[in-house]
């Protein structure tokens, strides 16, 4: 564990490799948060909607411009760039011990329609600044330090989230990709090949993308909280202990429909009312767990023919259930499925259900949690141990290597909307904690600093 000490500006501490005592180095770590904000603004300009809204969909022209910009920043920091067939982009600072895996950090830069400029992007741009600051401070990594920009964390184009990290973790099957088409009927393979990624088949893409065993020793992701707790409690840094995972369901109810005036109430089998009853059941089953970490949402509710003078003959519900306890979440899912069947019987409608995905939750690594908390303490920052209730690439990277996350506050807890915002101060804090954490995990050494003008 890192030990507290006093230095000019930020404390940098690396554990002694042979002894129990920590050898601490005083050095100046100059995190240039204003530069991070400037880069985030440039990145936000690559959007299909007007600022402050950001819409950046996988493999579209705006996405490709953003990718080119991220690669230019990696070059400025002096990183070795490579890209895989899935479109994940890596920038590596080679460590002194090639026999060790890297300390990997990063996030995503795609954005759902009408989103903001901080979700995901902070974890990429902030990570590049963390490495640049370590270089300026004269740090020499033992384990390589590496930044990744993941492909398609958002499910917007192909209705599948975390595509790049799933592939890296070996958690994505070719037959899953084979049936994923965008709204124009384009496959992932066609879209990837059209922009210079891809391969002969989805299986070929996945085979070449999977992370080799032992090549990554740790993964750490910096992210805005996307919730209000840190701001409400005036806390600087969130030390993430676990990442909740969603189970996604789609439920269809089918009735006979009919004229809203002519069809008498006792004769109706209203698909819309069946859907409404199930939406309330989702809430009831979620609350019945008594656990604040269990959340359930009916985020899609569509009725057909969607006319004011027509009894609904079809209802489609998209349901999301999340928890850090997989068994508890799955119990809620089963209760919802049971309710759907019971409601269909009582209301004399037909029902079909489909489980879209049911990924297991993840726990964050104790050593990374300790390094994050100790780094924050050295910087004089307050911390809160907390659960990530949002989905992140870290969920799948936890299958590759020990994983952790660092949260910073965002205004009102807002995210996935144009007014998403994180302050420059909080960005500086988060990037500083990330830099110290990566330095600790790298087990490197400190030498002469690089000129600030060079990075």
Coordinates of C-alpha atoms in Angstrom, one line a residue:
X1 CA 0.0 0.0 0.0
X2 CA 1.2 3.5 -0.7
X3 CA 2.4 5.5 2.3
X4 CA 1.7 9.2 2.8
X5 CA 4.5 11.8 2.7
X6 CA 5.0 15.4 2.0
X7 CA 6.5 16.8 -1.2
X8 CA 6.5 20.1 -3.2
X9 CA 3.3 19.4 -5.1
X10 CA 2.2 15.8 -5.5
X11 CA 3.5 12.7 -3.8
X12 CA 4.7 9.9 -5.9
X13 CA 5.5 6.6 -4.2
X14 CA 6.7 3.3 -5.5
X15 CA 6.8 0.2 -3.4
X16 CA 10.3 -1.2 -2.8
X17 CA 10.6 -4.5 -4.8
X18 CA 12.5 -6.4 -2.1
X19 CA 11.5 -4.9 1.2
X20 CA 8.3 -4.2 3.0
X21 CA 9.1 -0.5 3.4
X22 CA 8.0 1.8 0.7
X23 CA 10.6 4.0 -1.0
X24 CA 9.0 7.4 -1.7
X25 CA 10.1 9.9 -4.3
X26 CA 9.2 13.6 -4.1
X27 CA 8.6 14.9 -7.6
X28 CA 6.5 17.5 -9.3
X29 CA 3.6 16.0 -11.3
X30 CA 2.2 18.8 -13.5
X31 CA -1.3 17.6 -14.6
X32 CA -2.5 20.1 -17.2
X33 CA -6.2 19.9 -16.7
X34 CA -6.9 22.9 -19.0
X35 CA -5.3 21.0 -21.8
X36 CA -7.6 18.0 -21.1
X37 CA -10.6 20.3 -21.3
X38 CA -9.4 21.8 -24.6
X39 CA -8.9 18.4 -26.1
X40 CA -12.4 17.3 -24.9
X41 CA -13.9 20.4 -26.6
X42 CA -12.1 19.5 -29.9
X43 CA -13.3 15.9 -29.6
X44 CA -16.9 17.2 -29.0
X45 CA -16.7 19.0 -32.3
X46 CA -16.7 15.6 -34.1
X47 CA -20.4 15.2 -33.8
X48 CA -23.5 14.7 -35.9
X49 CA -25.3 17.2 -33.7
X50 CA -24.5 20.8 -32.7
X51 CA -22.5 21.5 -29.6
X52 CA -23.1 21.0 -26.7
X53 CA -24.9 17.9 -27.9
X54 CA -22.5 15.1 -29.0
X55 CA -23.7 12.3 -31.3
X56 CA -20.9 10.0 -32.5
X57 CA -21.9 6.6 -33.8
X58 CA -19.5 3.8 -34.5
X59 CA -17.6 3.9 -37.8
X60 CA -19.4 6.9 -39.1
X61 CA -17.3 9.9 -40.5
X62 CA -17.5 11.7 -37.2
X63 CA -16.2 8.6 -35.3
X64 CA -13.4 8.2 -37.8
X65 CA -12.4 11.9 -37.3
X66 CA -12.4 11.4 -33.5
X67 CA -10.2 8.3 -33.9
X68 CA -7.7 10.2 -36.0
X69 CA -7.6 13.0 -33.4
X70 CA -7.0 10.5 -30.5
X71 CA -4.2 8.9 -32.5
X72 CA -2.6 12.4 -33.0
X73 CA -2.7 13.0 -29.3
X74 CA -1.1 9.6 -28.7
X75 CA 1.7 10.6 -31.1
X76 CA 2.2 13.9 -29.2
X77 CA 2.7 12.0 -25.9
X78 CA 5.2 9.7 -27.7
X79 CA 3.3 6.5 -27.5
X80 CA 3.6 3.5 -29.8
X81 CA 0.2 3.1 -31.6
X82 CA -1.4 0.0 -32.8
X83 CA -5.0 -0.9 -33.8
X84 CA -6.7 -4.2 -33.8
X85 CA -9.3 -5.7 -36.2
X86 CA -12.2 -4.6 -34.0
X87 CA -11.0 -1.0 -34.1
X88 CA -9.6 -0.7 -30.5
X89 CA -6.8 1.8 -30.5
X90 CA -3.8 1.4 -28.2
X91 CA -1.0 3.8 -27.3
X92 CA 1.9 2.2 -25.4
X93 CA 4.8 3.6 -23.3
X94 CA 7.2 0.7 -23.2
X95 CA 8.4 -0.3 -19.7
X96 CA 11.8 -1.6 -18.7
X97 CA 10.7 -5.2 -18.1
X98 CA 9.2 -6.7 -21.3
X99 CA 8.4 -9.9 -19.4
X100 CA 5.6 -8.2 -17.4
X101 CA 2.2 -7.3 -18.6
X102 CA 1.1 -3.7 -19.0
X103 CA -0.9 -1.4 -16.8
X104 CA -3.7 -0.5 -19.1
X105 CA -6.1 2.4 -18.9
X106 CA -8.7 3.9 -21.1
X107 CA -12.4 4.1 -22.1
X108 CA -14.5 4.9 -25.1
X109 CA -15.1 7.9 -27.4
X110 CA -18.4 6.9 -29.1
X111 CA -21.5 8.7 -27.9
X112 CA -25.2 8.0 -28.0
X113 CA -27.4 10.5 -29.8
X114 CA -27.6 13.9 -28.0
X115 CA -25.1 13.0 -25.3
X116 CA -22.4 15.1 -23.6
X117 CA -18.7 15.5 -24.0
X118 CA -17.3 13.8 -20.9
X119 CA -18.7 10.2 -20.8
X120 CA -16.0 7.9 -21.8
X121 CA -13.8 10.6 -23.4
X122 CA -12.4 11.7 -20.1
X123 CA -11.0 8.2 -19.6
X124 CA -9.2 8.4 -22.9
X125 CA -8.0 12.0 -23.0
X126 CA -7.4 12.1 -19.2
X127 CA -5.3 8.9 -19.5
X128 CA -3.1 10.5 -22.1
X129 CA -2.5 13.5 -19.9
X130 CA -1.7 11.1 -17.0
X131 CA 1.0 9.5 -19.0
X132 CA 2.3 12.8 -20.3
X133 CA 2.5 14.1 -16.7
X134 CA 4.4 11.1 -15.6
X135 CA 6.9 11.6 -18.4
X136 CA 7.3 15.2 -17.5
X137 CA 8.0 14.2 -13.9
X138 CA 10.7 11.8 -14.9
X139 CA 9.0 8.5 -14.2
X140 CA 10.4 5.4 -15.8
X141 CA 7.9 2.5 -15.9
X142 CA 8.8 -1.0 -15.2
X143 CA 5.5 -2.4 -16.4
X144 CA 4.5 -0.7 -19.7
X145 CA 1.9 1.9 -19.4
X146 CA -0.8 1.8 -22.1
X147 CA -3.9 3.7 -23.1
X148 CA -6.8 2.1 -25.0
X149 CA -9.7 3.7 -26.8
X150 CA -12.3 0.9 -26.9
X151 CA -14.6 0.4 -29.9
X152 CA -18.3 0.9 -29.4
X153 CA -19.0 0.9 -25.7
X154 CA -22.4 2.3 -26.5
X155 CA -24.9 0.0 -28.1
X156 CA -26.3 2.6 -30.5
X157 CA -25.5 1.2 -33.9
X158 CA -25.5 -2.6 -33.5
X159 CA -27.6 -2.9 -30.3
X160 CA -24.6 -4.4 -28.5
X161 CA -22.6 -2.6 -25.8
X162 CA -18.9 -2.9 -25.1
X163 CA -18.1 -4.6 -28.4
X164 CA -14.4 -3.9 -28.2
X165 CA -13.8 -4.9 -24.6
X166 CA -16.0 -8.0 -25.0
X167 CA -13.8 -9.1 -27.9
X168 CA -10.7 -8.4 -25.9
X169 CA -12.0 -10.6 -23.1
X170 CA -13.2 -13.4 -25.3
X171 CA -16.7 -12.7 -24.2
X172 CA -18.2 -12.2 -27.7
X173 CA -19.2 -15.0 -30.0
X174 CA -19.1 -14.7 -33.8
X175 CA -22.7 -15.9 -34.2
X176 CA -23.8 -13.0 -32.0
X177 CA -22.1 -10.5 -34.3
X178 CA -23.4 -12.4 -37.4
X179 CA -27.0 -11.4 -36.6
X180 CA -26.3 -7.8 -35.5
X181 CA -27.4 -5.4 -38.3
X182 CA -27.7 -1.6 -38.1
X183 CA -30.8 0.2 -39.2
X184 CA -29.7 0.1 -42.8
X185 CA -29.1 -3.7 -42.7
X186 CA -25.3 -3.3 -42.6
X187 CA -23.4 -5.9 -40.6
X188 CA -20.6 -5.2 -38.2
X189 CA -18.1 -6.9 -40.6
X190 CA -19.2 -4.7 -43.5
X191 CA -19.0 -1.5 -41.4
X192 CA -15.6 -2.4 -40.0
X193 CA -14.1 -3.4 -43.4
X194 CA -15.4 -0.2 -45.0
X195 CA -13.3 2.0 -42.7
X196 CA -10.1 -0.1 -42.7
X197 CA -10.7 -2.5 -39.8
X198 CA -12.4 -5.9 -39.9
X199 CA -11.3 -9.1 -41.6
X200 CA -12.5 -12.1 -43.6
X201 CA -15.2 -12.9 -41.0
X202 CA -16.5 -12.0 -37.6
X203 CA -14.6 -15.0 -36.2
X204 CA -11.4 -13.8 -37.8
X205 CA -11.9 -10.4 -36.2
X206 CA -12.5 -11.9 -32.8
X207 CA -9.6 -14.3 -33.0
X208 CA -7.2 -11.5 -33.7
X209 CA -8.6 -9.1 -31.1
X210 CA -8.6 -11.3 -28.0
X211 CA -6.0 -10.1 -25.4
X212 CA -3.2 -12.6 -25.0
X213 CA -2.9 -14.1 -21.6
X214 CA -0.3 -12.2 -19.4
X215 CA -0.1 -9.2 -21.7
X216 CA -2.1 -7.0 -19.3
X217 CA -1.4 -7.1 -15.6
X218 CA -3.8 -4.4 -14.4
X219 CA -6.7 -2.3 -15.9
X220 CA -7.8 1.1 -14.4
X221 CA -10.6 3.3 -15.9
X222 CA -11.2 6.9 -15.1
X223 CA -14.8 8.1 -15.5
X224 CA -17.3 10.6 -14.5
X225 CA -19.6 9.1 -11.8
X226 CA -22.8 9.5 -13.9
X227 CA -24.7 9.8 -10.6
X228 CA -25.1 12.5 -7.9
X229 CA -23.5 11.0 -4.8
X230 CA -20.0 12.5 -5.0
X231 CA -21.3 16.0 -5.7
X232 CA -24.0 15.7 -3.0
X233 CA -21.5 14.5 -0.4
X234 CA -18.8 17.0 -1.5
X235 CA -16.4 14.1 -2.1
X236 CA -13.5 14.3 -4.5
X237 CA -12.9 10.8 -5.7
X238 CA -15.0 7.6 -5.9
X239 CA -13.1 4.4 -5.3
X240 CA -15.2 1.8 -7.2
X241 CA -15.6 -1.5 -5.4
X242 CA -17.9 -3.3 -7.8
X243 CA -19.6 -2.8 -11.2
X244 CA -23.2 -3.7 -11.6
X245 CA -24.2 -5.6 -14.7
X246 CA -27.6 -5.5 -16.6
X247 CA -29.9 -8.2 -17.7
X248 CA -31.9 -6.9 -20.7
X249 CA -35.3 -8.4 -21.6
X250 CA -37.7 -7.7 -24.4
X251 CA -41.4 -8.6 -23.8
X252 CA -44.2 -8.5 -26.4
X253 CA -47.9 -8.7 -25.6
X254 CA -50.4 -9.4 -28.4
X255 CA -54.1 -8.8 -28.2
X256 CA -57.0 -8.5 -30.7
X257 CA -57.2 -4.7 -30.8
X258 CA -60.4 -3.0 -32.1
X259 CA -62.3 0.3 -32.2
X260 CA -62.0 2.3 -29.0
X261 CA -65.8 3.1 -29.1
X262 CA -67.3 -0.1 -30.4
X263 CA -65.3 -2.7 -28.4
X264 CA -66.9 -3.1 -25.0
X265 CA -64.7 -3.2 -21.9
X266 CA -65.5 -6.8 -20.8
X267 CA -64.6 -8.1 -24.3
X268 CA -61.2 -6.5 -24.6
X269 CA -57.8 -8.1 -24.3
X270 CA -55.8 -4.9 -24.3
X271 CA -52.1 -5.5 -24.9
X272 CA -51.3 -2.0 -23.7
X273 CA -52.8 -2.6 -20.3
X274 CA -50.9 -5.9 -20.1
X275 CA -47.7 -3.9 -20.7
X276 CA -48.6 -1.3 -18.2
X277 CA -49.2 -4.0 -15.6
X278 CA -45.8 -5.6 -16.3
X279 CA -44.0 -2.2 -16.0
X280 CA -45.5 -1.8 -12.5
X281 CA -44.5 -5.4 -11.7
X282 CA -40.8 -4.6 -12.7
X283 CA -40.8 -1.8 -10.1
X284 CA -42.5 -4.0 -7.5
X285 CA -40.1 -7.0 -8.0
X286 CA -37.1 -4.7 -7.8
X287 CA -38.2 -2.9 -4.6
X288 CA -39.1 -6.3 -3.1
X289 CA -35.4 -7.2 -2.8
X290 CA -34.9 -4.4 -0.2
X291 CA -31.5 -3.7 -1.7
X292 CA -30.6 -0.3 -3.0
X293 CA -28.1 -1.9 -5.4
X294 CA -31.0 -3.6 -7.3
X295 CA -32.5 -1.3 -10.0
X296 CA -35.1 -2.1 -12.6
X297 CA -36.2 0.0 -15.5
X298 CA -38.8 -0.3 -18.3
X299 CA -37.0 2.0 -20.7
X300 CA -39.0 1.1 -23.8
X301 CA -42.8 0.9 -23.9
X302 CA -44.3 1.0 -27.4
X303 CA -47.9 0.2 -28.3
X304 CA -49.4 -0.5 -31.7
X305 CA -51.2 0.9 -33.6
X306 CA -50.6 3.9 -31.4
X307 CA -53.8 5.6 -32.3
X308 CA -56.1 7.4 -29.8
X309 CA -59.2 5.7 -31.0
X310 CA -57.8 2.2 -31.2
X311 CA -57.5 -0.5 -28.5
X312 CA -53.8 -1.5 -28.4
X313 CA -53.2 -4.8 -30.1
X314 CA -49.5 -5.0 -29.4
X315 CA -47.1 -3.8 -26.7
X316 CA -43.3 -4.0 -26.7
X317 CA -41.4 -3.5 -23.5
X318 CA -37.6 -3.2 -23.1
X319 CA -36.6 -3.9 -19.5
X320 CA -33.3 -3.4 -17.8
X321 CA -32.4 -5.0 -14.4
X322 CA -29.1 -4.3 -12.8
X323 CA -27.3 -5.3 -9.6
X324 CA -23.8 -6.1 -8.2
X325 CA -25.3 -9.4 -6.9
X326 CA -25.8 -11.6 -10.0
X327 CA -28.0 -14.1 -8.2
X328 CA -30.3 -11.5 -6.8
X329 CA -30.6 -9.8 -10.1
X330 CA -31.4 -13.0 -11.9
X331 CA -34.1 -13.7 -9.3
X332 CA -35.7 -10.4 -10.2
X333 CA -35.5 -11.3 -13.9
X334 CA -37.3 -14.6 -13.2
X335 CA -40.0 -12.9 -11.2
X336 CA -40.6 -10.5 -14.1
X337 CA -40.8 -13.4 -16.6
X338 CA -43.3 -15.2 -14.3
X339 CA -45.4 -12.0 -14.0
X340 CA -45.4 -11.6 -17.8
X341 CA -46.9 -15.1 -18.1
X342 CA -49.4 -14.6 -15.4
X343 CA -50.5 -11.2 -16.8
X344 CA -50.9 -12.7 -20.2
X345 CA -53.2 -15.4 -18.9
X346 CA -55.3 -13.0 -16.8
X347 CA -55.7 -10.6 -19.6
X348 CA -56.2 -13.2 -22.4
X349 CA -53.3 -11.9 -24.5
X350 CA -50.4 -13.8 -26.0
X351 CA -46.8 -13.1 -24.8
X352 CA -43.3 -13.7 -26.0
X353 CA -40.1 -13.0 -24.1
X354 CA -36.5 -12.7 -25.0
X355 CA -33.5 -12.4 -22.7
X356 CA -31.1 -10.1 -24.7
X357 CA -28.1 -10.4 -22.4
X358 CA -27.4 -11.4 -18.8
X359 CA -23.7 -10.5 -18.1
X360 CA -22.3 -11.2 -14.6
X361 CA -21.3 -8.3 -12.3
X362 CA -17.7 -7.7 -11.5
X363 CA -15.7 -6.9 -8.3
X364 CA -12.9 -4.4 -8.4
X365 CA -9.4 -5.6 -7.4
X366 CA -8.4 -4.9 -3.8
X367 CA -4.9 -3.8 -4.7
X368 CA -6.1 -1.3 -7.2
X369 CA -8.7 0.0 -4.8
X370 CA -5.9 0.5 -2.2
X371 CA -3.7 2.2 -4.7
X372 CA -6.5 4.6 -5.7
X373 CA -7.4 5.4 -2.1
X374 CA -3.8 5.9 -1.1
X375 CA -3.1 8.2 -4.1
X376 CA -6.1 10.3 -3.2
X377 CA -4.9 10.5 0.4
X378 CA -1.5 11.7 -0.7
X379 CA -3.1 14.4 -2.7
X380 CA -5.3 15.5 0.2
X381 CA -8.5 14.4 -1.6
X382 CA -11.5 12.9 0.0
X383 CA -12.8 9.5 -1.1
X384 CA -15.9 7.4 -1.1
X385 CA -16.0 3.6 -1.7
X386 CA -18.9 3.1 -4.1
X387 CA -20.6 0.9 -6.6
X388 CA -20.7 1.7 -10.3
X389 CA -24.3 1.2 -11.3
X390 CA -23.6 2.1 -14.9
X391 CA -22.2 -0.3 -17.5
X392 CA -18.5 0.2 -18.5
X393 CA -15.8 -1.6 -20.5
X394 CA -14.2 -2.3 -17.1
X395 CA -16.9 -5.0 -16.6
X396 CA -15.4 -7.1 -19.3
X397 CA -11.8 -6.1 -18.7
X398 CA -12.1 -7.6 -15.3
X399 CA -12.1 -11.0 -17.1
X400 CA -8.7 -10.0 -18.6
X401 CA -6.8 -8.6 -15.6
X402 CA -7.4 -7.2 -12.1
X403 CA -9.5 -4.1 -12.7
X404 CA -10.4 -0.9 -10.9
X405 CA -12.3 2.4 -11.6
X406 CA -11.8 6.0 -10.5
X407 CA -14.9 8.3 -10.4
X408 CA -15.0 12.0 -10.3
X409 CA -18.1 14.1 -9.7
X410 CA -20.3 15.4 -12.5
X411 CA -22.8 18.2 -12.1
X412 CA -26.1 17.1 -10.8
X413 CA -25.1 13.5 -11.6
X414 CA -26.2 14.2 -15.2
X415 CA -24.9 12.1 -18.1
X416 CA -26.0 11.0 -21.5
X417 CA -27.3 14.5 -22.1
X418 CA -25.8 17.7 -23.7
X419 CA -25.4 19.5 -20.3
X420 CA -23.2 16.7 -18.9
X421 CA -20.3 18.5 -17.1
X422 CA -17.2 17.9 -15.0
X423 CA -15.2 20.8 -13.6
X424 CA -11.5 21.4 -14.4
X425 CA -10.6 21.0 -10.8
X426 CA -12.3 17.6 -10.6
X427 CA -10.7 16.5 -13.9
X428 CA -7.3 17.5 -12.4
X429 CA -7.9 15.5 -9.3
X430 CA -9.0 12.4 -11.3
X431 CA -6.1 12.5 -13.7
X432 CA -3.7 13.0 -10.8
X433 CA -5.0 10.0 -9.0
X434 CA -4.9 7.9 -12.1
X435 CA -1.3 8.9 -12.8
X436 CA -0.2 8.0 -9.2
X437 CA -2.2 4.7 -9.3
X438 CA -0.6 3.7 -12.6
X439 CA 2.9 4.6 -11.3
X440 CA 2.3 2.5 -8.3
X441 CA 1.1 -0.5 -10.3
X442 CA 3.9 -0.1 -12.8
X443 CA 6.6 -0.4 -10.0
X444 CA 8.8 2.0 -11.9
X445 CA 11.5 4.5 -10.9
X446 CA 12.0 8.2 -10.9
X447 CA 14.7 10.1 -12.7
X448 CA 15.3 13.4 -14.5
X449 CA 12.2 15.1 -15.7
X450 CA 11.4 15.8 -19.3
X451 CA 10.9 19.4 -20.4
X452 CA 7.3 20.5 -20.2
X453 CA 7.6 22.0 -23.7
X454 CA 8.3 18.5 -25.1
X455 CA 4.9 17.1 -24.0

